[in-house]
mmCIF file of C-alpha atoms and ligand atoms in Angstrom:
data_model
loop_
_atom_site.group_PDB
_atom_site.id
_atom_site.type_symbol
_atom_site.label_atom_id
_atom_site.label_comp_id
_atom_site.label_asym_id
_atom_site.label_seq_id
_atom_site.Cartn_x
_atom_site.Cartn_y
_atom_site.Cartn_z
ATOM 1 C CA MET Y 1 117.449 126.414 64.501
ATOM 2 C CA ILE Y 2 114.298 128.478 64.231
ATOM 3 C CA GLY Y 3 111.430 126.155 65.015
ATOM 4 C CA GLY Y 4 108.677 128.641 64.225
ATOM 5 C CA VAL Y 5 107.546 132.275 64.323
ATOM 6 C CA THR Y 6 104.039 133.360 65.320
ATOM 7 C CA ARG Y 7 102.540 136.806 65.715
ATOM 8 C CA GLU Y 8 99.595 138.051 67.713
ATOM 9 C CA ALA Y 9 99.061 141.777 67.579
ATOM 10 C CA ARG Y 10 102.348 143.251 68.802
ATOM 11 C CA ARG Y 11 103.656 140.056 70.256
ATOM 12 C CA VAL Y 12 106.119 138.031 68.128
ATOM 13 C CA ARG Y 13 106.947 134.632 69.423
ATOM 14 C CA VAL Y 14 110.067 132.895 68.068
ATOM 15 C CA THR Y 15 110.843 129.274 68.836
ATOM 16 C CA LEU Y 16 114.539 128.510 68.998
ATOM 17 C CA ALA Y 17 115.473 124.819 68.764
ATOM 18 C CA LEU Y 18 118.756 124.026 70.519
ATOM 19 C CA PRO Y 19 120.764 120.889 69.800
ATOM 20 C CA PHE Y 20 121.324 120.270 73.533
ATOM 21 C CA PRO Y 21 119.820 121.533 76.775
ATOM 22 C CA ASN Y 22 121.841 124.421 78.230
ATOM 23 C CA ALA Y 23 123.795 124.938 75.016
ATOM 24 C CA PRO Y 24 126.508 127.511 75.760
ATOM 25 C CA ILE Y 25 125.416 129.696 72.843
ATOM 26 C CA GLU Y 26 121.803 129.990 74.020
ATOM 27 C CA ASP Y 27 122.041 133.505 75.482
ATOM 28 C CA GLU Y 28 123.888 134.800 72.453
ATOM 29 C CA LEU Y 29 121.310 133.365 70.055
ATOM 30 C CA VAL Y 30 118.405 134.806 72.051
ATOM 31 C CA ARG Y 31 120.107 138.189 71.961
ATOM 32 C CA LEU Y 32 120.622 137.949 68.188
ATOM 33 C CA ILE Y 33 116.968 137.082 67.649
ATOM 34 C CA HIS Y 34 115.883 140.147 69.640
ATOM 35 C CA GLU Y 35 118.321 142.254 67.678
ATOM 36 C CA ALA Y 36 117.023 140.965 64.354
ATOM 37 C CA VAL Y 37 113.295 141.105 65.054
ATOM 38 C CA GLU Y 38 112.828 144.228 67.183
ATOM 39 C CA PRO Y 39 113.834 146.760 64.478
ATOM 40 C CA LEU Y 40 111.269 145.276 62.065
ATOM 41 C CA ALA Y 41 108.363 147.208 63.559
ATOM 42 C CA ALA Y 42 107.799 149.798 66.225
ATOM 43 C CA GLU Y 43 106.975 148.536 69.692
ATOM 44 C CA VAL Y 44 107.016 144.825 68.964
ATOM 45 C CA ASP Y 45 107.249 142.578 71.935
ATOM 46 C CA VAL Y 46 109.628 139.738 71.088
ATOM 47 C CA GLU Y 47 109.430 136.533 73.047
ATOM 48 C CA VAL Y 48 111.918 133.718 72.448
ATOM 49 C CA GLU Y 49 110.950 130.233 73.512
ATOM 50 C CA THR Y 50 113.743 127.668 73.546
ATOM 51 C CA ILE Y 51 113.126 123.973 72.953
ATOM 52 C CA VAL Y 52 115.530 121.033 72.528
ATOM 53 C CA MET Y 53 115.797 119.262 69.160
ATOM 54 C CA ASP Y 54 114.741 115.671 68.850
ATOM 55 C CA GLU Y 55 117.350 113.053 67.916
ATOM 56 C CA GLU Y 56 116.727 113.141 64.176
ATOM 57 C CA ARG Y 57 116.823 116.900 63.965
ATOM 58 C CA ARG Y 58 119.984 117.073 66.083
ATOM 59 C CA ARG Y 59 121.761 114.625 63.773
ATOM 60 C CA ASP Y 60 120.791 116.677 60.772
ATOM 61 C CA PHE Y 61 121.812 119.880 62.499
ATOM 62 C CA LEU Y 62 125.229 118.598 63.587
ATOM 63 C CA GLU Y 63 125.861 117.244 60.118
ATOM 64 C CA HIS Y 64 125.428 120.770 58.730
ATOM 65 C CA ALA Y 65 126.984 122.677 61.610
ATOM 66 C CA ARG Y 66 130.191 120.678 61.566
ATOM 67 C CA PRO Y 67 133.192 122.934 61.130
ATOM 68 C CA GLN Y 68 134.433 122.934 57.561
ATOM 69 C CA ARG Y 69 137.395 120.697 57.020
ATOM 70 C CA ARG Y 70 140.477 122.749 57.499
ATOM 71 C CA ALA Y 71 142.469 120.356 55.419
ATOM 72 C CA PRO Y 72 145.001 121.259 52.800
ATOM 73 C CA SER Y 73 143.521 120.339 49.423
ATOM 74 C CA SER Y 74 146.024 117.505 49.083
ATOM 75 C CA ILE Y 75 144.384 115.628 51.971
ATOM 76 C CA ASN Y 76 141.654 113.327 50.885
ATOM 77 C CA VAL Y 77 140.356 111.710 54.053
ATOM 78 C CA LYS Y 78 136.666 110.809 54.142
ATOM 79 C CA HIS Y 79 136.173 110.282 57.869
ATOM 80 C CA VAL Y 80 138.225 111.286 60.887
ATOM 81 C CA LEU Y 81 137.315 109.377 64.041
ATOM 82 C CA ALA Y 82 138.912 110.094 67.408
ATOM 83 C CA VAL Y 83 139.246 107.523 70.177
ATOM 84 C CA LEU Y 84 139.161 108.913 73.710
ATOM 85 C CA SER Y 85 139.314 107.524 77.232
ATOM 86 C CA GLY Y 86 139.153 109.069 80.657
ATOM 87 C CA LYS Y 87 142.379 107.505 81.878
ATOM 88 C CA GLY Y 88 145.284 105.459 80.571
ATOM 89 C CA GLY Y 89 145.391 101.696 80.434
ATOM 90 C CA VAL Y 90 141.762 101.006 79.572
ATOM 91 C CA GLY Y 91 142.657 99.925 76.049
ATOM 92 C CA LYS Y 92 142.103 103.129 74.090
ATOM 93 C CA SER Y 93 145.062 102.553 71.758
ATOM 94 C CA SER Y 94 144.115 98.915 71.347
ATOM 95 C CA VAL Y 95 140.578 99.892 70.297
ATOM 96 C CA ALA Y 96 142.015 102.476 67.872
ATOM 97 C CA GLY Y 97 144.322 99.815 66.414
ATOM 98 C CA LEU Y 98 141.594 97.171 66.242
ATOM 99 C CA LEU Y 99 139.263 99.564 64.502
ATOM 100 C CA ALA Y 100 141.849 100.464 61.861
ATOM 101 C CA GLY Y 101 142.635 96.765 61.380
ATOM 102 C CA ALA Y 102 138.977 95.826 60.968
ATOM 103 C CA LEU Y 103 138.246 98.653 58.528
ATOM 104 C CA GLN Y 104 141.240 97.734 56.395
ATOM 105 C CA ARG Y 105 140.160 94.089 56.400
ATOM 106 C CA ARG Y 106 136.785 95.168 55.050
ATOM 107 C CA GLY Y 107 138.401 96.726 52.036
ATOM 108 C CA LEU Y 108 138.460 100.302 53.306
ATOM 109 C CA LYS Y 109 141.636 102.374 53.480
ATOM 110 C CA ALA Y 110 142.594 103.201 57.056
ATOM 111 C CA GLY Y 111 145.269 105.271 58.740
ATOM 112 C CA VAL Y 112 146.139 105.899 62.376
ATOM 113 C CA LEU Y 113 147.363 109.208 63.746
ATOM 114 C CA ASP Y 114 148.894 108.633 67.175
ATOM 115 C CA ALA Y 115 148.023 111.855 68.981
ATOM 116 C CA ASP Y 116 148.955 110.367 72.343
ATOM 117 C CA ILE Y 117 152.254 112.233 72.103
ATOM 118 C CA THR Y 118 153.501 111.569 75.620
ATOM 119 C CA GLY Y 119 152.400 107.917 75.680
ATOM 120 C CA PRO Y 120 152.609 106.758 72.078
ATOM 121 C CA SER Y 121 151.912 103.049 71.675
ATOM 122 C CA ILE Y 122 150.459 102.660 68.179
ATOM 123 C CA PRO Y 123 153.686 101.648 66.331
ATOM 124 C CA LYS Y 124 154.355 98.883 68.837
ATOM 125 C CA LEU Y 125 150.847 97.428 68.482
ATOM 126 C CA PHE Y 126 151.427 97.130 64.726
ATOM 127 C CA GLY Y 127 155.068 96.053 64.981
ATOM 128 C CA VAL Y 128 156.162 99.061 62.936
ATOM 129 C CA SER Y 129 159.459 100.825 63.639
ATOM 130 C CA GLN Y 130 160.346 102.224 60.239
ATOM 131 C CA ARG Y 131 161.064 105.949 60.216
ATOM 132 C CA PRO Y 132 158.697 108.083 58.141
ATOM 133 C CA GLY Y 133 160.139 109.056 54.776
ATOM 134 C CA GLY Y 134 160.052 112.330 52.891
ATOM 135 C CA SER Y 135 158.454 113.264 49.585
ATOM 136 C CA PRO Y 136 157.453 116.467 47.767
ATOM 137 C CA GLU Y 137 153.883 115.842 49.030
ATOM 138 C CA GLY Y 138 154.979 115.688 52.658
ATOM 139 C CA ILE Y 139 156.037 113.179 55.298
ATOM 140 C CA LEU Y 140 155.454 109.628 54.091
ATOM 141 C CA PRO Y 141 153.817 107.522 56.797
ATOM 142 C CA PRO Y 142 155.110 103.967 57.148
ATOM 143 C CA GLU Y 143 152.610 101.227 56.366
ATOM 144 C CA THR Y 144 151.697 98.153 58.374
ATOM 145 C CA GLY Y 145 151.565 94.616 56.965
ATOM 146 C CA THR Y 146 148.034 95.171 55.616
ATOM 147 C CA GLY Y 147 148.735 98.694 54.356
ATOM 148 C CA ILE Y 148 147.458 100.874 57.215
ATOM 149 C CA LYS Y 149 149.299 104.203 57.232
ATOM 150 C CA LEU Y 150 150.700 105.151 60.629
ATOM 151 C CA ILE Y 151 152.204 108.251 62.106
ATOM 152 C CA SER Y 152 153.493 108.586 65.642
ATOM 153 C CA ILE Y 153 156.082 110.627 67.456
ATOM 154 C CA ASN Y 154 157.668 107.328 68.464
ATOM 155 C CA LEU Y 155 158.688 106.700 64.855
ATOM 156 C CA MET Y 156 160.663 109.935 64.889
ATOM 157 C CA LEU Y 157 162.608 109.532 68.119
ATOM 158 C CA GLN Y 158 166.180 108.270 68.184
ATOM 159 C CA SER Y 159 165.130 105.577 70.604
ATOM 160 C CA GLU Y 160 161.594 104.492 71.415
ATOM 161 C CA ASP Y 161 162.408 104.720 75.125
ATOM 162 C CA GLU Y 162 163.118 108.426 74.849
ATOM 163 C CA PRO Y 163 160.482 110.345 76.815
ATOM 164 C CA VAL Y 164 158.599 113.200 75.189
ATOM 165 C CA ILE Y 165 158.566 115.978 77.755
ATOM 166 C CA TRP Y 166 156.575 118.670 76.041
ATOM 167 C CA ARG Y 167 154.136 121.245 77.196
ATOM 168 C CA GLY Y 168 150.586 121.458 75.898
ATOM 169 C CA PRO Y 169 151.115 123.936 73.042
ATOM 170 C CA MET Y 170 153.956 121.882 71.569
ATOM 171 C CA VAL Y 171 151.891 118.738 71.779
ATOM 172 C CA GLY Y 172 149.102 120.540 69.943
ATOM 173 C CA LYS Y 173 151.502 121.761 67.264
ATOM 174 C CA ALA Y 174 152.877 118.265 66.707
ATOM 175 C CA ILE Y 175 149.377 116.847 66.286
ATOM 176 C CA GLU Y 176 148.465 119.575 63.837
ATOM 177 C CA GLN Y 177 151.585 118.818 61.801
ATOM 178 C CA PHE Y 178 150.791 115.115 61.783
ATOM 179 C CA TRP Y 179 147.524 116.027 60.153
ATOM 180 C CA GLN Y 180 148.739 118.697 57.755
ATOM 181 C CA SER Y 181 152.277 117.681 56.814
ATOM 182 C CA VAL Y 182 151.775 113.955 56.370
ATOM 183 C CA ALA Y 183 151.011 112.673 52.889
ATOM 184 C CA TRP Y 184 147.999 110.609 53.940
ATOM 185 C CA GLY Y 185 146.811 110.207 50.369
ATOM 186 C CA GLU Y 186 143.317 108.827 49.972
ATOM 187 C CA LEU Y 187 141.855 107.371 53.140
ATOM 188 C CA ASP Y 188 138.367 106.225 54.032
ATOM 189 C CA TYR Y 189 139.051 106.472 57.756
ATOM 190 C CA LEU Y 190 141.751 108.182 59.763
ATOM 191 C CA ILE Y 191 141.634 106.970 63.358
ATOM 192 C CA VAL Y 192 143.105 109.410 65.867
ATOM 193 C CA ASP Y 193 144.355 107.926 69.120
ATOM 194 C CA LEU Y 194 143.819 110.827 71.531
ATOM 195 C CA PRO Y 195 145.694 111.369 74.769
ATOM 196 C CA PRO Y 196 143.584 110.200 77.738
ATOM 197 C CA GLY Y 197 141.384 112.642 79.620
ATOM 198 C CA THR Y 198 139.610 115.829 78.655
ATOM 199 C CA SER Y 199 142.583 118.147 79.003
ATOM 200 C CA ASP Y 200 144.094 120.534 76.467
ATOM 201 C CA ALA Y 201 145.482 117.979 74.057
ATOM 202 C CA PRO Y 202 142.249 116.226 73.046
ATOM 203 C CA LEU Y 203 140.640 119.644 72.844
ATOM 204 C CA THR Y 204 143.334 120.822 70.421
ATOM 205 C CA VAL Y 205 142.777 117.770 68.275
ATOM 206 C CA MET Y 206 139.084 118.398 68.067
ATOM 207 C CA GLN Y 207 139.562 122.038 67.233
ATOM 208 C CA SER Y 208 142.318 121.660 64.673
ATOM 209 C CA LEU Y 209 141.284 118.417 62.973
ATOM 210 C CA PRO Y 210 137.980 117.843 61.213
ATOM 211 C CA VAL Y 211 136.928 115.103 63.628
ATOM 212 C CA ASP Y 212 133.524 113.792 62.652
ATOM 213 C CA GLY Y 213 132.989 111.348 65.467
ATOM 214 C CA ILE Y 214 134.342 110.383 68.855
ATOM 215 C CA ILE Y 215 134.484 106.877 70.228
ATOM 216 C CA LEU Y 216 134.771 106.647 73.969
ATOM 217 C CA VAL Y 217 136.555 103.707 75.574
ATOM 218 C CA THR Y 218 136.014 102.724 79.197
ATOM 219 C CA SER Y 219 136.726 99.692 81.322
ATOM 220 C CA PRO Y 220 134.384 98.300 83.979
ATOM 221 C CA GLN Y 221 136.741 99.663 86.640
ATOM 222 C CA ASP Y 222 136.526 103.238 85.480
ATOM 223 C CA LEU Y 223 134.823 105.965 87.390
ATOM 224 C CA ALA Y 224 133.039 105.761 84.116
ATOM 225 C CA GLY Y 225 130.035 107.907 84.782
ATOM 226 C CA MET Y 226 132.013 111.027 85.431
ATOM 227 C CA VAL Y 227 134.478 110.529 82.627
ATOM 228 C CA VAL Y 228 131.813 109.739 80.097
ATOM 229 C CA ARG Y 229 129.737 112.756 81.055
ATOM 230 C CA LYS Y 230 132.782 115.035 80.815
ATOM 231 C CA ALA Y 231 133.718 113.697 77.421
ATOM 232 C CA ALA Y 232 130.130 113.901 76.246
ATOM 233 C CA ASN Y 233 129.939 117.539 77.307
ATOM 234 C CA MET Y 234 133.211 118.370 75.606
ATOM 235 C CA ALA Y 235 132.041 116.753 72.399
ATOM 236 C CA ARG Y 236 128.742 118.620 72.512
ATOM 237 C CA GLN Y 237 130.313 121.978 73.123
ATOM 238 C CA LEU Y 238 132.553 121.442 70.123
ATOM 239 C CA ALA Y 239 129.643 120.128 68.046
ATOM 240 C CA VAL Y 240 131.439 116.848 67.359
ATOM 241 C CA PRO Y 241 129.121 113.831 67.440
ATOM 242 C CA LEU Y 242 129.883 111.205 70.032
ATOM 243 C CA LEU Y 243 129.455 107.937 68.176
ATOM 244 C CA GLY Y 244 129.217 105.966 71.386
ATOM 245 C CA LEU Y 245 130.868 103.996 74.108
ATOM 246 C CA VAL Y 246 132.948 100.817 73.957
ATOM 247 C CA GLU Y 247 133.415 98.939 77.192
ATOM 248 C CA ASN Y 248 136.753 97.157 76.943
ATOM 249 C CA MET Y 249 137.799 94.210 79.150
ATOM 250 C CA SER Y 250 134.118 93.807 79.879
ATOM 251 C CA TYR Y 251 134.147 90.051 80.440
ATOM 252 C CA VAL Y 252 136.305 86.951 80.072
ATOM 253 C CA GLU Y 253 135.109 83.942 78.170
ATOM 254 C CA CYS Y 254 135.922 80.618 79.800
ATOM 255 C CA PRO Y 255 138.026 78.632 77.313
ATOM 256 C CA GLU Y 256 136.538 75.382 78.674
ATOM 257 C CA CYS Y 257 132.797 75.997 78.694
ATOM 258 C CA GLY Y 258 132.357 79.389 76.969
ATOM 259 C CA ALA Y 259 130.692 80.941 80.049
ATOM 260 C CA ARG Y 260 131.112 84.685 80.437
ATOM 261 C CA ILE Y 261 132.827 85.785 83.642
ATOM 262 C CA GLU Y 262 132.800 89.417 84.703
ATOM 263 C CA PRO Y 263 136.017 89.744 86.718
ATOM 264 C CA PHE Y 264 135.448 93.409 87.550
ATOM 265 C CA GLY Y 265 131.831 92.894 88.574
ATOM 266 C CA PRO Y 266 128.695 93.379 86.522
ATOM 267 C CA SER Y 267 129.011 95.757 83.599
ATOM 268 C CA ARG Y 268 127.719 99.272 84.098
ATOM 269 C CA ALA Y 269 128.213 100.178 80.477
ATOM 270 C CA GLU Y 270 124.549 100.398 79.561
ATOM 271 C CA ASP Y 271 123.649 102.550 82.549
ATOM 272 C CA THR Y 272 126.667 104.778 82.050
ATOM 273 C CA ALA Y 273 125.903 105.278 78.386
ATOM 274 C CA ARG Y 274 122.243 106.011 79.074
ATOM 275 C CA HIS Y 275 122.992 108.525 81.804
ATOM 276 C CA ALA Y 276 125.409 110.400 79.585
ATOM 277 C CA GLY Y 277 122.977 110.271 76.666
ATOM 278 C CA VAL Y 278 125.365 108.356 74.388
ATOM 279 C CA GLY Y 279 124.915 105.062 72.619
ATOM 280 C CA LEU Y 280 126.624 101.832 73.619
ATOM 281 C CA LEU Y 281 128.637 100.550 70.657
ATOM 282 C CA GLY Y 282 129.462 97.307 72.399
ATOM 283 C CA ARG Y 283 131.311 95.399 75.100
ATOM 284 C CA ILE Y 284 134.487 93.571 74.210
ATOM 285 C CA PRO Y 285 136.201 90.801 76.148
ATOM 286 C CA LEU Y 286 139.394 90.765 78.142
ATOM 287 C CA ASP Y 287 141.218 88.314 75.925
ATOM 288 C CA PRO Y 288 144.711 86.946 76.549
ATOM 289 C CA ARG Y 289 145.029 86.370 72.790
ATOM 290 C CA LEU Y 290 144.678 90.110 72.226
ATOM 291 C CA ALA Y 291 147.240 90.943 74.922
ATOM 292 C CA VAL Y 292 149.748 88.593 73.279
ATOM 293 C CA MET Y 293 149.065 89.923 69.798
ATOM 294 C CA CYS Y 294 149.505 93.507 71.027
ATOM 295 C CA ASP Y 295 152.840 92.581 72.591
ATOM 296 C CA GLU Y 296 153.949 90.884 69.394
ATOM 297 C CA GLY Y 297 152.896 93.787 67.168
ATOM 298 C CA ARG Y 298 150.215 91.708 65.439
ATOM 299 C CA ILE Y 299 147.072 93.607 66.420
ATOM 300 C CA GLU Y 300 145.891 93.627 62.794
ATOM 301 C CA GLU Y 301 145.409 89.881 62.910
ATOM 302 C CA TYR Y 302 143.054 89.892 65.894
ATOM 303 C CA GLN Y 303 139.402 89.192 65.097
ATOM 304 C CA GLU Y 304 136.539 88.832 67.523
ATOM 305 C CA MET Y 305 132.766 88.771 67.095
ATOM 306 C CA ASP Y 306 131.736 91.446 69.569
ATOM 307 C CA PHE Y 307 134.270 93.846 68.144
ATOM 308 C CA ALA Y 308 133.053 93.121 64.619
ATOM 309 C CA ALA Y 309 129.600 94.269 65.789
ATOM 310 C CA VAL Y 310 131.163 97.505 67.097
ATOM 311 C CA VAL Y 311 132.705 98.069 63.671
ATOM 312 C CA ASP Y 312 129.337 97.475 61.974
ATOM 313 C CA GLU Y 313 127.802 100.101 64.221
ATOM 314 C CA VAL Y 314 130.586 102.619 63.522
ATOM 315 C CA LEU Y 315 130.173 102.129 59.775
ATOM 316 C CA GLU Y 316 126.456 102.635 60.072
ATOM 317 C CA LEU Y 317 126.777 105.766 62.186
ATOM 318 C CA THR Y 318 129.245 107.247 59.728
ATOM 319 C CA PHE Y 319 127.010 106.348 56.803
ATOM 320 C CA GLU Y 320 129.370 103.813 55.243
ATOM 321 C CA ASP Y 321 127.529 100.802 53.935
ATOM 322 C CA THR Y 322 130.482 98.398 53.776
ATOM 323 C CA LYS Y 323 129.439 95.531 55.995
ATOM 324 C CA ARG Y 324 131.247 92.591 57.470
ATOM 325 C CA GLY Y 325 133.208 90.456 55.077
HETATM 326 P P1 ADP Q 1 145.503 102.841 76.677
HETATM 327 O O1 ADP Q 1 145.687 103.282 75.267
HETATM 328 O O2 ADP Q 1 144.110 103.070 77.188
HETATM 329 O O3 ADP Q 1 146.530 103.343 77.629
HETATM 330 P P2 ADP Q 1 146.308 100.254 75.665
HETATM 331 O O4 ADP Q 1 145.426 100.065 74.496
HETATM 332 O O5 ADP Q 1 147.728 100.662 75.412
HETATM 333 O O6 ADP Q 1 145.642 101.246 76.704
HETATM 334 O O7 ADP Q 1 146.223 98.905 76.497
HETATM 335 C C1 ADP Q 1 146.971 98.663 77.652
HETATM 336 C C2 ADP Q 1 147.362 97.210 77.703
HETATM 337 O O8 ADP Q 1 146.217 96.393 77.886
HETATM 338 C C3 ADP Q 1 148.019 96.732 76.428
HETATM 339 O O9 ADP Q 1 149.162 96.009 76.791
HETATM 340 C C4 ADP Q 1 147.027 95.811 75.757
HETATM 341 O O10 ADP Q 1 147.684 94.721 75.193
HETATM 342 C C5 ADP Q 1 146.160 95.362 76.905
HETATM 343 N N1 ADP Q 1 144.748 95.215 76.521
HETATM 344 C C6 ADP Q 1 143.926 96.206 76.104
HETATM 345 N N2 ADP Q 1 142.698 95.720 75.853
HETATM 346 C C7 ADP Q 1 142.737 94.391 76.118
HETATM 347 C C8 ADP Q 1 141.773 93.318 76.062
HETATM 348 N N3 ADP Q 1 140.519 93.540 75.694
HETATM 349 N N4 ADP Q 1 142.190 92.083 76.392
HETATM 350 C C9 ADP Q 1 143.463 91.864 76.782
HETATM 351 N N5 ADP Q 1 144.400 92.811 76.873
HETATM 352 C C10 ADP Q 1 144.058 94.069 76.547
#
């Protein structure tokens, strides 16, 4: 983070490059620099100038600064991606499910950890109701038709209609156990379906799981700007890269003429993403076919061009070179 050190007579000037403007650790770092440099010579005058890293440097920095994986050695998961939304019902779980389905279809091994403990919907999207099994290695996650490993509190309840009325710390504990006590085996991508909002639960996930990217889902109706900025700030403070924004239910394609209709008004996705300083991964349609497939537990079978482009982008941002096909 030290951009340079210059000295003129008794004046030492240190440039400190921060990953983001107003980084919460700025004051502490400035203090540490003073503490390190001042004892080096009598009566030096230390001046710290702070600058903000450019995009390339920030990427490099975050790559190195990422918290070490706190995974038991038995877990062999290459990438952990978390899917977050500001509120419920915008299609967060659907995007998580679609992403896992698409990755699996491309020959990668995917799993889904349903961290939306109080509103778990992942098993239903995949039509899975089998209870997790046990093994010496840990809890065995059931697999979907195409072999995606799933874990969700819903698979452990006596009845799927049973509500989960837990307080924050218990929710956090359950999520941690899903990560540590499940025999995930070898996975290329574990997709974590976070609870909506920027409350305690998503925070716990990001602190206790080695999340290496967040995907934000919004709908055109969202008070998107605020939500996106909040999520972006949370991600920055925790030094977790925000891979970008997906606008779900962005448009409807006319089955007769193929024209794109924007039932919720013109998309604000690009503006929202730009204002929050995050990339736009793509806009995906409101599609009755998807709604039906979700209801029937066949989300894995859904394929759509704009979403395929989102998957390409995610693979690129996470340095996987497996492309469409
Ligand atoms: P969230 O996880 O944000 O609460 P879900 O993914 O559970 O939202 O989606 C809510 C409902 O909306 C589901 O019934 C799903 O089938 C439907 N849905 C989500 N995205 C789309 C879409 N692009 N087109 C049609 N229906 C969708």
